[in-house]
Short mmCIF file of C-alpha atoms and ligand atoms in Angstrom, two decimals:
data_model
loop_
_atom_site.label_atom_id
_atom_site.label_comp_id
_atom_site.label_asym_id
_atom_site.label_seq_id
_atom_site.Cartn_x
_atom_site.Cartn_y
_atom_site.Cartn_z
CA UNK A 1 9.30 -62.98 33.10
CA UNK A 2 6.29 -63.94 31.17
CA UNK A 3 6.09 -63.41 27.44
CA UNK A 4 3.51 -60.67 27.82
CA UNK A 5 5.64 -58.68 30.26
CA UNK A 6 8.61 -58.97 27.92
CA UNK A 7 6.56 -57.80 25.01
CA UNK A 8 5.32 -54.80 26.98
CA UNK A 9 8.91 -54.00 28.01
CA UNK A 10 10.13 -54.15 24.42
CA UNK A 11 7.31 -51.90 23.26
CA UNK A 12 8.02 -49.44 26.09
CA UNK A 13 11.73 -49.26 25.30
CA UNK A 14 11.02 -48.91 21.60
CA UNK A 15 8.52 -46.05 22.04
CA UNK A 16 10.81 -44.25 24.49
CA UNK A 17 13.66 -44.47 22.00
CA UNK A 18 11.40 -43.25 19.22
CA UNK A 19 10.26 -40.40 21.43
CA UNK A 20 13.85 -39.33 22.08
CA UNK A 21 14.68 -39.52 18.38
CA UNK A 22 11.60 -37.43 17.56
CA UNK A 23 12.75 -34.79 20.06
CA UNK A 24 15.99 -34.40 18.11
CA UNK A 25 14.20 -34.11 14.80
CA UNK A 26 11.93 -31.41 16.24
CA UNK A 27 14.00 -28.63 14.72
CA UNK A 28 14.56 -30.47 11.46
CA UNK A 29 11.13 -31.81 10.65
CA UNK A 30 8.90 -28.89 11.44
CA UNK A 31 5.56 -30.34 12.34
CA UNK A 32 2.99 -27.59 12.60
CA UNK A 33 0.74 -29.12 15.11
CA UNK A 34 -0.43 -25.95 16.84
CA UNK A 35 -1.42 -23.00 14.74
CA UNK A 36 -2.50 -19.57 15.80
CA UNK A 37 -4.05 -17.02 13.47
CA UNK A 38 -1.78 -14.30 14.76
CA UNK A 39 1.35 -16.22 13.84
CA UNK A 40 1.40 -15.53 10.13
CA UNK A 41 2.89 -12.99 7.76
CA UNK A 42 0.66 -9.97 8.25
CA UNK A 43 1.03 -6.34 9.13
CA UNK A 44 -0.77 -3.98 11.43
CA UNK A 45 -2.37 -0.71 10.36
CA UNK A 46 0.30 1.89 9.52
CA UNK A 47 3.00 -0.82 9.45
CA UNK A 48 5.28 -0.90 6.49
CA UNK A 49 3.24 -2.88 3.97
CA UNK A 50 4.49 -6.25 2.79
CA UNK A 51 6.11 -6.31 -0.62
CA UNK A 52 3.80 -7.33 -3.44
CA UNK A 53 4.02 -11.07 -4.06
CA UNK A 54 6.25 -12.06 -6.98
CA UNK A 55 4.51 -12.42 -10.36
CA UNK A 56 1.25 -11.00 -9.02
CA UNK A 57 -0.84 -8.78 -11.25
CA UNK A 58 -2.95 -5.94 -9.82
CA UNK A 59 -6.62 -6.38 -10.69
CA UNK A 60 -6.63 -2.97 -12.35
CA UNK A 61 -3.64 -3.81 -14.51
CA UNK A 62 -0.23 -2.27 -14.15
CA UNK A 63 -0.57 1.45 -13.36
CA UNK A 64 2.91 2.09 -14.67
CA UNK A 65 6.03 0.13 -15.24
CA UNK A 66 9.03 1.35 -13.26
CA UNK A 67 11.81 2.60 -15.49
CA UNK A 68 9.53 3.08 -18.49
CA UNK A 69 9.03 6.82 -17.98
CA UNK A 70 5.84 8.71 -17.17
CA UNK A 71 2.60 6.82 -17.78
CA UNK A 72 0.10 8.20 -20.30
CA UNK A 73 -3.29 9.29 -18.96
CA UNK A 74 -5.82 6.63 -20.06
CA UNK A 75 -8.86 8.39 -18.53
CA UNK A 76 -10.53 11.03 -20.71
CA UNK A 77 -11.05 14.30 -18.86
CA UNK A 78 -14.84 14.19 -19.22
CA UNK A 79 -17.42 15.64 -16.86
CA UNK A 80 -17.67 12.44 -14.80
CA UNK A 81 -13.93 12.07 -14.33
CA UNK A 82 -13.53 15.71 -13.29
CA UNK A 83 -16.48 15.52 -10.91
CA UNK A 84 -15.05 12.37 -9.33
CA UNK A 85 -11.71 14.14 -9.05
CA UNK A 86 -13.35 17.15 -7.41
CA UNK A 87 -14.91 14.95 -4.70
CA UNK A 88 -11.73 12.97 -4.13
CA UNK A 89 -9.75 16.19 -3.96
CA UNK A 90 -12.01 17.67 -1.27
CA UNK A 91 -11.52 14.52 0.84
CA UNK A 92 -7.84 13.75 0.29
CA UNK A 93 -6.04 16.90 -0.73
CA UNK A 94 -7.92 20.07 0.20
CA UNK A 95 -6.76 20.07 3.83
CA UNK A 96 -3.21 20.57 2.60
CA UNK A 97 -3.46 22.10 -0.87
CA UNK A 98 -6.46 24.30 -0.06
CA UNK A 99 -9.98 24.37 -1.49
CA UNK A 100 -8.78 25.92 -4.77
CA UNK A 101 -5.44 24.15 -4.92
CA UNK A 102 -3.44 27.23 -4.01
CA UNK A 103 -1.49 25.51 -1.25
CA UNK A 104 -3.39 27.21 1.54
CA UNK A 105 -5.24 24.33 3.24
CA UNK A 106 -5.94 24.32 6.99
CA UNK A 107 -3.37 21.63 7.64
CA UNK A 108 -1.00 22.90 4.98
CA UNK A 109 -0.38 26.15 6.85
CA UNK A 110 0.99 24.21 9.82
CA UNK A 111 3.51 22.24 7.79
CA UNK A 112 7.19 23.15 7.58
CA UNK A 113 7.14 22.18 3.91
CA UNK A 114 4.30 24.18 2.46
CA UNK A 115 2.09 22.28 -0.01
CA UNK A 116 2.57 23.22 -3.63
CA UNK A 117 0.29 25.72 -5.31
CA UNK A 118 -1.30 23.37 -7.83
CA UNK A 119 -2.71 26.23 -9.90
CA UNK A 120 0.76 27.59 -10.68
CA UNK A 121 2.73 27.16 -13.89
CA UNK A 122 5.32 25.01 -12.10
CA UNK A 123 2.79 22.27 -11.50
CA UNK A 124 0.53 22.81 -14.51
CA UNK A 125 3.46 22.58 -16.92
CA UNK A 126 4.18 19.03 -15.73
CA UNK A 127 2.79 16.07 -17.65
CA UNK A 128 -0.25 14.11 -16.45
CA UNK A 129 2.03 11.13 -15.86
CA UNK A 130 4.38 13.15 -13.65
CA UNK A 131 1.48 14.37 -11.53
CA UNK A 132 0.14 10.82 -11.34
CA UNK A 133 3.47 9.52 -10.08
CA UNK A 134 3.67 12.34 -7.52
CA UNK A 135 0.25 11.42 -6.12
CA UNK A 136 1.09 7.74 -6.17
CA UNK A 137 4.49 7.88 -4.52
CA UNK A 138 4.24 11.10 -2.54
CA UNK A 139 7.21 13.33 -1.92
CA UNK A 140 9.68 12.08 0.66
CA UNK A 141 9.20 13.98 3.90
CA UNK A 142 6.66 16.38 2.41
CA UNK A 143 3.61 14.66 0.98
CA UNK A 144 2.26 11.19 1.77
CA UNK A 145 2.10 8.50 -0.91
CA UNK A 146 -1.56 8.08 -1.79
CA UNK A 147 -1.39 4.94 -3.90
CA UNK A 148 -2.63 2.86 -0.99
CA UNK A 149 -5.72 4.97 -0.39
CA UNK A 150 -6.69 5.76 -3.96
CA UNK A 151 -7.28 3.38 -6.83
CA UNK A 152 -5.53 3.92 -10.15
CA UNK A 153 -8.74 5.36 -11.62
CA UNK A 154 -9.11 7.69 -8.60
CA UNK A 155 -5.64 9.06 -9.17
CA UNK A 156 -6.21 9.77 -12.86
CA UNK A 157 -9.51 11.47 -11.97
CA UNK A 158 -7.54 13.65 -9.56
CA UNK A 159 -5.04 14.50 -12.28
CA UNK A 160 -7.90 15.47 -14.60
CA UNK A 161 -9.43 17.59 -11.85
CA UNK A 162 -6.11 19.28 -11.11
CA UNK A 163 -6.06 20.51 -14.71
CA UNK A 164 -9.21 22.52 -14.04
CA UNK A 165 -7.65 24.42 -11.13
CA UNK A 166 -7.02 28.07 -11.85
CA UNK A 167 -5.55 30.82 -9.68
CA UNK A 168 -8.32 32.85 -8.01
CA UNK A 169 -6.28 36.05 -8.39
CA UNK A 170 -4.52 36.66 -11.66
C1 HEC B 1 -0.04 16.28 4.18
C2 HEC B 1 -0.37 17.32 3.26
C3 HEC B 1 -0.59 16.93 1.81
C4 HEC B 1 -1.60 16.16 1.30
C5 HEC B 1 -2.69 15.40 2.04
C6 HEC B 1 -1.44 16.20 -0.13
N1 HEC B 1 -0.34 16.95 -0.46
FE1 HEC B 1 0.34 17.28 -2.32
N2 HEC B 1 1.97 18.21 -1.57
C7 HEC B 1 2.18 18.48 -0.24
C8 HEC B 1 3.49 19.08 -0.09
C9 HEC B 1 4.09 19.54 1.23
C10 HEC B 1 4.06 19.13 -1.38
C11 HEC B 1 5.46 19.56 -1.75
C12 HEC B 1 5.66 20.96 -2.09
C13 HEC B 1 7.13 21.11 -2.38
O1 HEC B 1 7.74 20.26 -3.02
O2 HEC B 1 7.66 22.13 -1.95
C14 HEC B 1 3.07 18.58 -2.30
C15 HEC B 1 3.24 18.49 -3.66
C16 HEC B 1 2.25 18.06 -4.53
C17 HEC B 1 2.40 18.01 -5.97
C18 HEC B 1 3.64 18.34 -6.75
C19 HEC B 1 3.58 19.70 -7.33
C20 HEC B 1 4.69 19.91 -8.30
O3 HEC B 1 4.72 20.97 -8.91
O4 HEC B 1 5.51 19.01 -8.48
C21 HEC B 1 1.20 17.59 -6.48
C22 HEC B 1 0.87 17.37 -7.94
C23 HEC B 1 0.32 17.37 -5.36
N3 HEC B 1 0.99 17.65 -4.19
C24 HEC B 1 -0.99 16.95 -5.46
C25 HEC B 1 -1.71 16.45 -4.39
C26 HEC B 1 -3.01 15.82 -4.52
C27 HEC B 1 -3.81 15.70 -5.80
C28 HEC B 1 -3.35 15.40 -3.27
C29 HEC B 1 -4.57 14.61 -2.87
C30 HEC B 1 -4.78 13.36 -3.52
C31 HEC B 1 -2.30 15.79 -2.36
N4 HEC B 1 -1.32 16.43 -3.08
C32 HEC B 1 -2.30 15.58 -1.00
C33 HEC B 1 1.32 18.22 0.80
C34 HEC B 1 0.20 17.42 0.70
#
Protein backbone atom coordinates (compact mmCIF):
# COMPACT_ATOMS: atom_id res chain seq x y z
CA UNK A 1 0.00 0.00 0.00
CA UNK A 2 1.43 3.28 -0.96
CA UNK A 3 1.67 6.12 1.51
CA UNK A 4 -1.01 8.10 -0.30
CA UNK A 5 -3.51 5.25 -0.19
CA UNK A 6 -2.85 4.78 3.51
CA UNK A 7 -3.34 8.44 4.16
CA UNK A 8 -6.64 8.42 2.27
CA UNK A 9 -7.75 5.35 4.25
CA UNK A 10 -6.92 7.00 7.56
CA UNK A 11 -8.79 10.15 6.60
CA UNK A 12 -11.79 8.07 5.46
CA UNK A 13 -11.92 6.10 8.69
CA UNK A 14 -11.50 9.24 10.75
CA UNK A 15 -14.31 11.14 8.98
CA UNK A 16 -16.64 8.14 9.17
CA UNK A 17 -16.01 7.87 12.90
CA UNK A 18 -16.57 11.60 13.32
CA UNK A 19 -19.77 11.31 11.32
CA UNK A 20 -21.07 8.55 13.59
CA UNK A 21 -20.16 10.53 16.69
CA UNK A 22 -21.94 13.59 15.28
CA UNK A 23 -25.06 11.49 14.72
CA UNK A 24 -25.15 10.68 18.43
CA UNK A 25 -24.71 14.29 19.42
CA UNK A 26 -27.57 15.31 17.13
CA UNK A 27 -30.05 15.40 19.98
CA UNK A 28 -27.61 16.99 22.40
CA UNK A 29 -26.03 19.71 20.32
CA UNK A 30 -28.98 21.19 18.52
CA UNK A 31 -27.63 22.63 15.32
CA UNK A 32 -30.29 24.69 13.62
CA UNK A 33 -29.23 24.23 10.10
CA UNK A 34 -32.64 24.36 8.45
CA UNK A 35 -35.08 27.02 9.53
CA UNK A 36 -38.61 27.59 8.43
CA UNK A 37 -40.58 30.73 9.19
CA UNK A 38 -43.59 28.71 10.27
CA UNK A 39 -41.62 26.86 12.93
CA UNK A 40 -41.55 29.55 15.58
CA UNK A 41 -43.60 30.61 18.57
CA UNK A 42 -46.58 32.31 16.99
CA UNK A 43 -50.32 32.05 17.08
CA UNK A 44 -53.04 32.07 14.48
CA UNK A 45 -55.97 34.48 14.45
CA UNK A 46 -58.43 33.66 17.26
CA UNK A 47 -55.85 31.38 18.92
CA UNK A 48 -55.25 31.87 22.59
CA UNK A 49 -52.73 34.72 22.60
CA UNK A 50 -49.24 34.11 23.92
CA UNK A 51 -48.55 35.37 27.41
CA UNK A 52 -46.90 38.77 27.55
CA UNK A 53 -43.12 38.43 27.69
CA UNK A 54 -41.63 38.77 31.18
CA UNK A 55 -40.54 42.29 32.19
CA UNK A 56 -42.10 43.84 29.10
CA UNK A 57 -43.75 47.23 29.37
CA UNK A 58 -46.76 48.16 27.21
CA UNK A 59 -46.02 51.24 25.11
CA UNK A 60 -49.04 52.99 26.64
CA UNK A 61 -47.87 52.29 30.17
CA UNK A 62 -49.55 49.93 32.56
CA UNK A 63 -53.35 50.24 32.21
CA UNK A 64 -53.82 48.85 35.69
CA UNK A 65 -51.89 46.76 38.09
CA UNK A 66 -53.58 43.50 39.05
CA UNK A 67 -54.44 43.34 42.72
CA UNK A 68 -54.23 47.11 43.18
CA UNK A 69 -57.98 47.73 42.92
CA UNK A 70 -59.89 49.69 40.29
CA UNK A 71 -57.81 52.04 38.15
CA UNK A 72 -58.57 55.78 38.23
CA UNK A 73 -59.81 57.37 35.00
CA UNK A 74 -56.90 59.44 33.62
CA UNK A 75 -58.83 60.77 30.59
CA UNK A 76 -60.91 63.90 31.19
CA UNK A 77 -64.48 63.51 29.93
CA UNK A 78 -64.17 66.37 27.44
CA UNK A 79 -65.99 66.75 24.13
CA UNK A 80 -63.26 64.93 22.17
CA UNK A 81 -63.12 61.95 24.50
CA UNK A 82 -66.91 61.56 24.51
CA UNK A 83 -67.11 61.90 20.73
CA UNK A 84 -64.38 59.27 20.31
CA UNK A 85 -66.28 57.06 22.74
CA UNK A 86 -69.50 57.55 20.79
CA UNK A 87 -67.85 56.36 17.55
CA UNK A 88 -66.13 53.42 19.22
CA UNK A 89 -69.38 52.48 20.91
CA UNK A 90 -71.30 52.40 17.61
CA UNK A 91 -68.66 50.05 16.16
CA UNK A 92 -67.91 47.76 19.09
CA UNK A 93 -70.85 47.75 21.45
CA UNK A 94 -74.08 48.94 19.84
CA UNK A 95 -74.85 45.59 18.20
CA UNK A 96 -75.20 44.07 21.65
CA UNK A 97 -75.99 46.94 24.02
CA UNK A 98 -78.21 48.82 21.57
CA UNK A 99 -77.88 52.28 20.02
CA UNK A 100 -78.77 54.00 23.30
CA UNK A 101 -77.11 51.49 25.60
CA UNK A 102 -80.38 49.99 26.78
CA UNK A 103 -79.32 46.41 26.10
CA UNK A 104 -81.49 46.06 23.02
CA UNK A 105 -78.96 45.66 20.19
CA UNK A 106 -79.68 43.52 17.13
CA UNK A 107 -77.26 40.83 18.22
CA UNK A 108 -78.04 41.27 21.89
CA UNK A 109 -81.62 40.08 21.44
CA UNK A 110 -80.37 36.71 20.17
CA UNK A 111 -78.11 36.06 23.15
CA UNK A 112 -79.07 33.82 26.05
CA UNK A 113 -77.38 36.26 28.41
CA UNK A 114 -78.95 39.58 27.58
CA UNK A 115 -76.52 42.52 27.45
CA UNK A 116 -76.72 44.89 30.39
CA UNK A 117 -78.76 48.07 30.19
CA UNK A 118 -75.90 50.54 30.48
CA UNK A 119 -78.23 53.45 31.22
CA UNK A 120 -79.52 51.82 34.41
CA UNK A 121 -78.51 52.63 37.97
CA UNK A 122 -76.86 49.23 38.37
CA UNK A 123 -74.21 50.10 35.80
CA UNK A 124 -74.06 53.86 36.30
CA UNK A 125 -73.44 53.48 40.03
CA UNK A 126 -70.23 51.55 39.32
CA UNK A 127 -66.90 53.38 39.29
CA UNK A 128 -65.12 54.31 36.05
CA UNK A 129 -62.40 51.82 36.93
CA UNK A 130 -64.90 48.97 37.36
CA UNK A 131 -66.43 49.69 33.96
CA UNK A 132 -62.95 49.90 32.45
CA UNK A 133 -62.04 46.49 33.83
CA UNK A 134 -65.33 45.03 32.56
CA UNK A 135 -64.60 46.26 29.02
CA UNK A 136 -61.02 45.10 29.24
CA UNK A 137 -61.59 41.62 30.57
CA UNK A 138 -65.14 40.94 29.42
CA UNK A 139 -67.54 38.81 31.40
CA UNK A 140 -66.91 35.09 31.26
CA UNK A 141 -69.42 33.46 28.93
CA UNK A 142 -71.38 36.68 28.40
CA UNK A 143 -69.32 39.49 26.98
CA UNK A 144 -66.03 39.29 25.05
CA UNK A 145 -62.85 40.84 26.46
CA UNK A 146 -62.14 43.92 24.37
CA UNK A 147 -58.65 44.75 25.56
CA UNK A 148 -57.17 43.22 22.44
CA UNK A 149 -59.25 45.29 20.05
CA UNK A 150 -59.27 48.60 21.88
CA UNK A 151 -56.34 50.63 23.14
CA UNK A 152 -56.25 51.83 26.74
CA UNK A 153 -57.26 55.33 25.59
CA UNK A 154 -60.14 53.86 23.54
CA UNK A 155 -61.48 52.09 26.59
CA UNK A 156 -61.42 55.19 28.78
CA UNK A 157 -63.15 57.14 25.99
CA UNK A 158 -65.83 54.44 26.03
CA UNK A 159 -66.20 54.76 29.79
CA UNK A 160 -66.59 58.54 29.42
CA UNK A 161 -69.17 58.03 26.70
CA UNK A 162 -71.08 55.48 28.78
CA UNK A 163 -71.55 58.19 31.42
CA UNK A 164 -73.56 60.24 28.93
CA UNK A 165 -76.06 57.43 28.29
CA UNK A 166 -79.50 58.11 29.66
CA UNK A 167 -82.68 56.03 29.56
CA UNK A 168 -84.91 57.12 26.66
CA UNK A 169 -88.04 56.51 28.77
CA UNK A 170 -88.03 57.68 32.35
C1 LIG B 1 -71.43 40.05 22.35
C2 LIG B 1 -72.25 41.11 22.86
C3 LIG B 1 -71.57 42.21 23.65
C4 LIG B 1 -70.68 43.14 23.18
C5 LIG B 1 -70.05 43.25 21.80
C6 LIG B 1 -70.43 44.04 24.27
N1 LIG B 1 -71.13 43.63 25.39
FE1 LIG B 1 -71.11 44.52 27.18
N2 LIG B 1 -72.22 43.02 27.96
C7 LIG B 1 -72.76 41.98 27.23
C8 LIG B 1 -73.42 41.07 28.14
C9 LIG B 1 -74.15 39.81 27.73
C10 LIG B 1 -73.23 41.60 29.44
C11 LIG B 1 -73.61 40.95 30.75
C12 LIG B 1 -74.92 41.29 31.30
C13 LIG B 1 -75.06 40.50 32.57
O1 LIG B 1 -74.12 40.38 33.35
O2 LIG B 1 -76.16 40.00 32.78
C14 LIG B 1 -72.47 42.83 29.29
C15 LIG B 1 -72.11 43.65 30.33
C16 LIG B 1 -71.48 44.88 30.17
C17 LIG B 1 -71.15 45.77 31.25
C18 LIG B 1 -71.36 45.52 32.71
C19 LIG B 1 -72.56 46.20 33.23
C20 LIG B 1 -72.61 46.14 34.72
O3 LIG B 1 -73.53 46.73 35.28
O4 LIG B 1 -71.72 45.55 35.33
C21 LIG B 1 -70.59 46.89 30.68
C22 LIG B 1 -70.07 48.11 31.42
C23 LIG B 1 -70.57 46.68 29.26
N3 LIG B 1 -71.11 45.44 28.97
C24 LIG B 1 -70.10 47.58 28.33
C25 LIG B 1 -69.81 47.25 27.02
C26 LIG B 1 -69.12 48.14 26.10
C27 LIG B 1 -68.72 49.57 26.38
C28 LIG B 1 -68.96 47.43 24.95
C29 LIG B 1 -68.22 47.86 23.71
C30 LIG B 1 -66.86 48.25 23.85
C31 LIG B 1 -69.55 46.12 25.14
N4 LIG B 1 -70.06 46.06 26.41
C32 LIG B 1 -69.62 45.13 24.18
C33 LIG B 1 -72.69 41.80 25.87
C34 LIG B 1 -71.85 42.52 25.03
